[in-house]
Short mmCIF file of N, CA and C in Angstrom, two decimals:
data_model
loop_
_atom_site.label_atom_id
_atom_site.label_comp_id
_atom_site.label_asym_id
_atom_site.label_seq_id
_atom_site.Cartn_x
_atom_site.Cartn_y
_atom_site.Cartn_z
N UNK Z 3 0.83 -1.17 0.00
CA UNK Z 3 0.00 0.00 0.00
C UNK Z 3 0.88 1.24 0.00
N UNK Z 4 0.53 2.25 -0.74
CA UNK Z 4 1.37 3.44 -0.78
C UNK Z 4 1.29 4.22 0.53
N UNK Z 5 2.35 4.98 0.79
CA UNK Z 5 2.45 5.79 2.00
C UNK Z 5 1.33 6.83 2.06
N UNK Z 6 0.90 7.35 0.93
CA UNK Z 6 -0.12 8.40 0.90
C UNK Z 6 -1.45 7.93 1.49
N UNK Z 7 -1.67 6.63 1.51
CA UNK Z 7 -2.94 6.13 2.04
C UNK Z 7 -2.96 6.14 3.57
N UNK Z 8 -1.85 6.48 4.19
CA UNK Z 8 -1.80 6.51 5.64
C UNK Z 8 -1.20 5.25 6.24
N UNK Z 9 -0.93 4.24 5.44
CA UNK Z 9 -0.33 3.01 5.93
C UNK Z 9 1.16 3.22 6.08
N UNK Z 10 1.67 3.00 7.26
CA UNK Z 10 3.09 3.25 7.51
C UNK Z 10 3.88 1.97 7.75
N UNK Z 11 3.22 0.83 7.67
CA UNK Z 11 3.92 -0.42 7.91
C UNK Z 11 4.04 -0.75 9.38
N UNK Z 12 3.48 0.04 10.27
CA UNK Z 12 3.52 -0.21 11.72
C UNK Z 12 2.31 -1.04 12.10
N UNK Z 13 2.55 -2.12 12.78
CA UNK Z 13 1.47 -3.00 13.23
C UNK Z 13 1.65 -3.23 14.72
N UNK Z 14 0.64 -3.80 15.37
CA UNK Z 14 0.84 -4.16 16.78
C UNK Z 14 2.07 -5.05 16.99
N UNK Z 15 2.32 -5.92 16.04
CA UNK Z 15 3.48 -6.80 16.16
C UNK Z 15 4.79 -6.02 16.10
N UNK Z 16 4.86 -5.01 15.22
CA UNK Z 16 6.10 -4.22 15.15
C UNK Z 16 6.29 -3.40 16.42
N UNK Z 17 5.20 -3.02 17.07
CA UNK Z 17 5.34 -2.29 18.33
C UNK Z 17 5.88 -3.21 19.42
N UNK Z 18 5.46 -4.46 19.42
CA UNK Z 18 6.01 -5.42 20.37
C UNK Z 18 7.49 -5.62 20.11
N UNK Z 19 7.86 -5.75 18.85
CA UNK Z 19 9.27 -5.90 18.48
C UNK Z 19 10.06 -4.68 18.92
N UNK Z 20 9.51 -3.48 18.69
CA UNK Z 20 10.18 -2.25 19.13
C UNK Z 20 10.36 -2.22 20.64
N UNK Z 21 9.32 -2.64 21.37
CA UNK Z 21 9.41 -2.67 22.84
C UNK Z 21 10.53 -3.61 23.28
N UNK Z 22 10.55 -4.81 22.73
CA UNK Z 22 11.59 -5.80 23.10
C UNK Z 22 12.98 -5.30 22.70
N UNK Z 23 13.08 -4.67 21.55
CA UNK Z 23 14.37 -4.12 21.12
C UNK Z 23 14.81 -2.99 22.05
N UNK Z 24 13.85 -2.19 22.51
CA UNK Z 24 14.16 -1.10 23.44
C UNK Z 24 14.68 -1.66 24.77
N UNK Z 25 14.10 -2.77 25.23
CA UNK Z 25 14.60 -3.43 26.44
C UNK Z 25 16.06 -3.83 26.25
N UNK Z 26 16.36 -4.39 25.08
CA UNK Z 26 17.73 -4.82 24.80
C UNK Z 26 18.69 -3.63 24.70
N UNK Z 27 18.24 -2.56 24.07
CA UNK Z 27 19.08 -1.37 23.97
C UNK Z 27 19.38 -0.79 25.35
N UNK Z 28 18.37 -0.75 26.20
CA UNK Z 28 18.59 -0.24 27.55
C UNK Z 28 19.57 -1.13 28.30
N UNK Z 29 19.42 -2.43 28.17
CA UNK Z 29 20.35 -3.36 28.82
C UNK Z 29 21.77 -3.21 28.27
N UNK Z 30 21.87 -2.82 27.00
CA UNK Z 30 23.18 -2.63 26.36
C UNK Z 30 23.71 -1.21 26.55
N UNK Z 31 23.06 -0.46 27.43
CA UNK Z 31 23.47 0.90 27.77
C UNK Z 31 23.35 1.89 26.60
N UNK Z 32 22.26 1.75 25.86
CA UNK Z 32 21.93 2.70 24.81
C UNK Z 32 20.53 3.27 25.10
N UNK Z 33 20.42 4.08 26.15
CA UNK Z 33 19.09 4.57 26.52
C UNK Z 33 18.47 5.49 25.47
N UNK Z 34 19.27 6.24 24.77
CA UNK Z 34 18.71 7.14 23.75
C UNK Z 34 18.10 6.35 22.59
N UNK Z 35 18.74 5.26 22.21
CA UNK Z 35 18.17 4.39 21.19
C UNK Z 35 16.87 3.77 21.66
N UNK Z 36 16.83 3.40 22.94
CA UNK Z 36 15.61 2.83 23.51
C UNK Z 36 14.48 3.86 23.48
N UNK Z 37 14.78 5.10 23.84
CA UNK Z 37 13.75 6.15 23.83
C UNK Z 37 13.17 6.32 22.44
N UNK Z 38 14.02 6.31 21.43
CA UNK Z 38 13.53 6.49 20.05
C UNK Z 38 12.53 5.41 19.67
N UNK Z 39 12.84 4.17 20.00
CA UNK Z 39 11.91 3.08 19.70
C UNK Z 39 10.62 3.22 20.52
N UNK Z 40 10.76 3.56 21.77
CA UNK Z 40 9.59 3.66 22.65
C UNK Z 40 8.70 4.85 22.30
N UNK Z 41 9.28 5.89 21.75
CA UNK Z 41 8.47 7.04 21.30
C UNK Z 41 7.41 6.57 20.30
N UNK Z 42 7.81 5.69 19.38
CA UNK Z 42 6.86 5.17 18.38
C UNK Z 42 5.80 4.30 19.02
N UNK Z 43 6.22 3.46 19.97
CA UNK Z 43 5.27 2.58 20.64
C UNK Z 43 4.24 3.41 21.41
N UNK Z 44 4.71 4.40 22.15
CA UNK Z 44 3.82 5.21 22.98
C UNK Z 44 2.94 6.12 22.12
N UNK Z 45 3.45 6.57 20.99
CA UNK Z 45 2.61 7.37 20.09
C UNK Z 45 1.42 6.55 19.61
N UNK Z 46 1.65 5.28 19.35
CA UNK Z 46 0.57 4.40 18.89
C UNK Z 46 -0.29 3.88 20.04
N UNK Z 47 0.32 3.74 21.23
CA UNK Z 47 -0.37 3.14 22.38
C UNK Z 47 -0.08 3.97 23.64
N UNK Z 48 -0.61 5.17 23.75
CA UNK Z 48 -0.28 6.03 24.90
C UNK Z 48 -0.71 5.44 26.24
N UNK Z 49 -1.62 4.48 26.22
CA UNK Z 49 -2.09 3.86 27.45
C UNK Z 49 -1.17 2.75 27.95
N UNK Z 50 -0.14 2.41 27.19
CA UNK Z 50 0.74 1.29 27.52
C UNK Z 50 1.69 1.69 28.66
N UNK Z 51 1.33 1.28 29.86
CA UNK Z 51 2.11 1.65 31.05
C UNK Z 51 3.49 1.00 31.05
N UNK Z 52 3.59 -0.22 30.57
CA UNK Z 52 4.90 -0.89 30.53
C UNK Z 52 5.87 -0.13 29.63
N UNK Z 53 5.39 0.34 28.49
CA UNK Z 53 6.26 1.12 27.59
C UNK Z 53 6.65 2.44 28.24
N UNK Z 54 5.72 3.06 28.95
CA UNK Z 54 6.03 4.32 29.63
C UNK Z 54 7.06 4.11 30.75
N UNK Z 55 6.93 3.01 31.48
CA UNK Z 55 7.89 2.72 32.54
C UNK Z 55 9.28 2.46 31.96
N UNK Z 56 9.33 1.74 30.86
CA UNK Z 56 10.62 1.48 30.22
C UNK Z 56 11.21 2.77 29.68
N UNK Z 57 10.36 3.64 29.09
CA UNK Z 57 10.87 4.92 28.58
C UNK Z 57 11.36 5.79 29.74
N UNK Z 58 10.67 5.76 30.87
CA UNK Z 58 11.12 6.52 32.04
C UNK Z 58 12.50 6.05 32.49
N UNK Z 59 12.69 4.74 32.52
CA UNK Z 59 13.99 4.18 32.88
C UNK Z 59 15.07 4.61 31.90
N UNK Z 60 14.72 4.63 30.62
CA UNK Z 60 15.69 5.05 29.60
C UNK Z 60 16.03 6.52 29.75
N UNK Z 61 15.03 7.36 30.00
CA UNK Z 61 15.30 8.78 30.24
C UNK Z 61 16.23 8.94 31.44
N UNK Z 62 15.95 8.21 32.51
CA UNK Z 62 16.79 8.28 33.71
C UNK Z 62 18.22 7.87 33.39
N UNK Z 63 18.38 6.79 32.66
CA UNK Z 63 19.72 6.30 32.30
C UNK Z 63 20.46 7.30 31.42
N UNK Z 64 19.71 8.09 30.65
CA UNK Z 64 20.32 9.10 29.78
C UNK Z 64 20.48 10.44 30.51
N UNK Z 65 20.20 10.46 31.81
CA UNK Z 65 20.27 11.67 32.63
C UNK Z 65 19.33 12.76 32.15
N UNK Z 66 18.22 12.35 31.56
CA UNK Z 66 17.16 13.29 31.17
C UNK Z 66 16.12 13.23 32.29
N UNK Z 67 16.41 13.94 33.36
CA UNK Z 67 15.65 13.76 34.59
C UNK Z 67 14.23 14.30 34.52
N UNK Z 68 14.01 15.42 33.87
CA UNK Z 68 12.65 15.95 33.81
C UNK Z 68 11.72 15.02 33.02
N UNK Z 69 12.12 14.56 31.81
CA UNK Z 69 11.26 13.59 31.11
C UNK Z 69 11.07 12.30 31.91
N UNK Z 70 12.11 11.85 32.62
CA UNK Z 70 11.98 10.64 33.44
C UNK Z 70 10.94 10.87 34.53
N UNK Z 71 11.03 12.01 35.20
CA UNK Z 71 10.07 12.35 36.25
C UNK Z 71 8.64 12.35 35.71
N UNK Z 72 8.44 12.94 34.56
CA UNK Z 72 7.10 13.00 33.97
C UNK Z 72 6.56 11.61 33.67
N UNK Z 73 7.40 10.76 33.09
CA UNK Z 73 6.95 9.40 32.76
C UNK Z 73 6.67 8.58 34.01
N UNK Z 74 7.56 8.65 35.02
CA UNK Z 74 7.31 7.91 36.26
C UNK Z 74 6.02 8.40 36.91
N UNK Z 75 5.75 9.69 36.84
CA UNK Z 75 4.52 10.24 37.41
C UNK Z 75 3.29 9.71 36.69
N UNK Z 76 3.36 9.62 35.37
CA UNK Z 76 2.24 9.06 34.60
C UNK Z 76 2.00 7.61 35.00
N UNK Z 77 3.07 6.85 35.14
CA UNK Z 77 2.94 5.45 35.55
C UNK Z 77 2.27 5.38 36.92
N UNK Z 78 2.68 6.23 37.84
CA UNK Z 78 2.12 6.18 39.20
C UNK Z 78 0.68 6.67 39.25
N UNK Z 79 0.29 7.54 38.34
CA UNK Z 79 -1.12 7.93 38.26
C UNK Z 79 -1.98 6.73 37.89
N UNK Z 80 -1.43 5.86 37.05
CA UNK Z 80 -2.17 4.67 36.59
C UNK Z 80 -2.02 3.50 37.53
N UNK Z 81 -0.85 3.41 38.17
CA UNK Z 81 -0.54 2.29 39.07
C UNK Z 81 0.06 2.83 40.36
N UNK Z 82 -0.75 3.40 41.23
CA UNK Z 82 -0.21 4.02 42.45
C UNK Z 82 0.47 3.04 43.40
N UNK Z 83 0.25 1.75 43.20
CA UNK Z 83 0.89 0.75 44.06
C UNK Z 83 2.13 0.12 43.42
N UNK Z 84 2.69 0.77 42.40
CA UNK Z 84 3.88 0.25 41.73
C UNK Z 84 5.12 0.68 42.52
N UNK Z 85 5.62 -0.22 43.34
CA UNK Z 85 6.75 0.08 44.21
C UNK Z 85 7.99 0.48 43.41
N UNK Z 86 8.26 -0.22 42.32
CA UNK Z 86 9.44 0.13 41.53
C UNK Z 86 9.33 1.55 40.98
N UNK Z 87 8.16 1.95 40.50
CA UNK Z 87 8.00 3.30 39.96
C UNK Z 87 8.22 4.35 41.05
N UNK Z 88 7.74 4.07 42.27
CA UNK Z 88 8.00 5.00 43.39
C UNK Z 88 9.50 5.09 43.65
N UNK Z 89 10.16 3.94 43.68
CA UNK Z 89 11.60 3.91 43.95
C UNK Z 89 12.37 4.66 42.86
N UNK Z 90 12.01 4.41 41.61
CA UNK Z 90 12.71 5.07 40.50
C UNK Z 90 12.43 6.57 40.48
N UNK Z 91 11.20 6.96 40.78
CA UNK Z 91 10.89 8.40 40.87
C UNK Z 91 11.70 9.02 42.00
N UNK Z 92 11.82 8.32 43.11
CA UNK Z 92 12.63 8.83 44.22
C UNK Z 92 14.08 9.02 43.80
N UNK Z 93 14.64 8.06 43.07
CA UNK Z 93 16.01 8.20 42.57
C UNK Z 93 16.13 9.41 41.63
N UNK Z 94 15.10 9.64 40.85
CA UNK Z 94 15.09 10.79 39.95
C UNK Z 94 15.09 12.09 40.75
N UNK Z 95 14.24 12.16 41.76
CA UNK Z 95 14.23 13.34 42.64
C UNK Z 95 15.57 13.52 43.34
N UNK Z 96 16.13 12.41 43.80
CA UNK Z 96 17.42 12.45 44.49
C UNK Z 96 18.50 13.05 43.57
N UNK Z 97 18.55 12.60 42.33
CA UNK Z 97 19.54 13.12 41.38
C UNK Z 97 19.28 14.58 41.03
N UNK Z 98 18.04 15.02 41.22
CA UNK Z 98 17.68 16.41 40.94
C UNK Z 98 17.87 17.31 42.16
N UNK Z 99 18.34 16.73 43.26
CA UNK Z 99 18.57 17.51 44.46
C UNK Z 99 17.31 17.81 45.25
N UNK Z 100 16.28 17.01 45.08
CA UNK Z 100 14.99 17.21 45.76
C UNK Z 100 14.80 16.10 46.79
N UNK Z 101 15.60 16.15 47.84
CA UNK Z 101 15.68 15.04 48.79
C UNK Z 101 14.39 14.81 49.57
N UNK Z 102 13.64 15.84 49.90
CA UNK Z 102 12.39 15.63 50.63
C UNK Z 102 11.39 14.83 49.80
N UNK Z 103 11.25 15.19 48.53
CA UNK Z 103 10.35 14.45 47.64
C UNK Z 103 10.87 13.03 47.44
N UNK Z 104 12.18 12.90 47.33
CA UNK Z 104 12.77 11.57 47.15
C UNK Z 104 12.46 10.67 48.34
N UNK Z 105 12.65 11.18 49.55
CA UNK Z 105 12.42 10.37 50.74
C UNK Z 105 10.97 9.88 50.81
N UNK Z 106 10.04 10.75 50.46
CA UNK Z 106 8.62 10.37 50.48
C UNK Z 106 8.38 9.15 49.58
N UNK Z 107 8.95 9.18 48.36
CA UNK Z 107 8.73 8.07 47.42
C UNK Z 107 9.56 6.83 47.78
N UNK Z 108 10.74 7.03 48.38
CA UNK Z 108 11.49 5.88 48.88
C UNK Z 108 10.66 5.15 49.94
N UNK Z 109 10.02 5.91 50.81
CA UNK Z 109 9.22 5.30 51.88
C UNK Z 109 7.97 4.63 51.33
N UNK Z 110 7.35 5.23 50.33
CA UNK Z 110 6.20 4.59 49.70
C UNK Z 110 6.62 3.27 49.05
N UNK Z 111 7.75 3.27 48.36
CA UNK Z 111 8.25 2.05 47.72
C UNK Z 111 8.48 0.96 48.77
N UNK Z 112 9.13 1.33 49.87
CA UNK Z 112 9.43 0.36 50.92
C UNK Z 112 8.15 -0.16 51.59
N UNK Z 113 7.17 0.71 51.76
CA UNK Z 113 5.91 0.28 52.36
C UNK Z 113 5.16 -0.68 51.45
N UNK Z 114 5.25 -0.46 50.15
CA UNK Z 114 4.56 -1.32 49.18
C UNK Z 114 5.28 -2.64 48.96
N UNK Z 115 6.62 -2.61 49.04
CA UNK Z 115 7.42 -3.80 48.78
C UNK Z 115 8.69 -3.71 49.62
N UNK Z 116 8.74 -4.36 50.77
CA UNK Z 116 9.86 -4.18 51.69
C UNK Z 116 11.15 -4.89 51.27
N UNK Z 117 11.58 -4.63 50.05
CA UNK Z 117 12.88 -5.16 49.59
C UNK Z 117 13.99 -4.46 50.37
N UNK Z 118 15.10 -5.14 50.60
CA UNK Z 118 16.21 -4.51 51.33
C UNK Z 118 16.67 -3.17 50.72
N UNK Z 119 16.75 -3.11 49.40
CA UNK Z 119 17.20 -1.87 48.74
C UNK Z 119 16.22 -0.73 49.01
N UNK Z 120 14.94 -1.02 48.95
CA UNK Z 120 13.91 -0.01 49.20
C UNK Z 120 13.93 0.41 50.67
N UNK Z 121 14.06 -0.56 51.58
CA UNK Z 121 14.08 -0.25 53.01
C UNK Z 121 15.29 0.60 53.37
N UNK Z 122 16.45 0.28 52.80
CA UNK Z 122 17.64 1.06 53.09
C UNK Z 122 17.48 2.51 52.62
N UNK Z 123 16.92 2.69 51.44
CA UNK Z 123 16.73 4.04 50.90
C UNK Z 123 15.69 4.82 51.69
N UNK Z 124 14.71 4.12 52.27
CA UNK Z 124 13.64 4.78 53.01
C UNK Z 124 14.12 5.38 54.33
N UNK Z 125 15.20 4.87 54.86
CA UNK Z 125 15.79 5.39 56.10
C UNK Z 125 14.74 5.56 57.20
N UNK Z 126 13.96 4.51 57.45
CA UNK Z 126 12.95 4.56 58.50
C UNK Z 126 13.57 4.75 59.89
N UNK Z 127 14.82 4.33 60.04
CA UNK Z 127 15.46 4.39 61.36
C UNK Z 127 16.02 5.76 61.70
N UNK Z 128 15.94 6.71 60.76
CA UNK Z 128 16.50 8.04 61.06
C UNK Z 128 15.45 9.08 61.27
#
């Protein structure tokens, strides 16, 4: 089909492939490449929380803290009990020098999922 008809060759299957490739790029320390792939997935499926969480992680890895914060916030609006998203948002705040906001989300993460890493960051004993 010609491009003028609006068909771009993107299918749900290619979005799954893009998502999986983005996971691999992030694991291979290419967060900017991952963001590019995830931009297409999220443009087609803005409701896809998993893609948004992966894009937030990629933004964080690329030190793009404001976009990471926005994506983690969107994830938490949809999944307020996502301990990892709270923890990652806290790390984002921490890197931005916003320690009070960071501590709040570290504590939420630890309350939702008492993993040792989350508990240590929450500093409940101080």
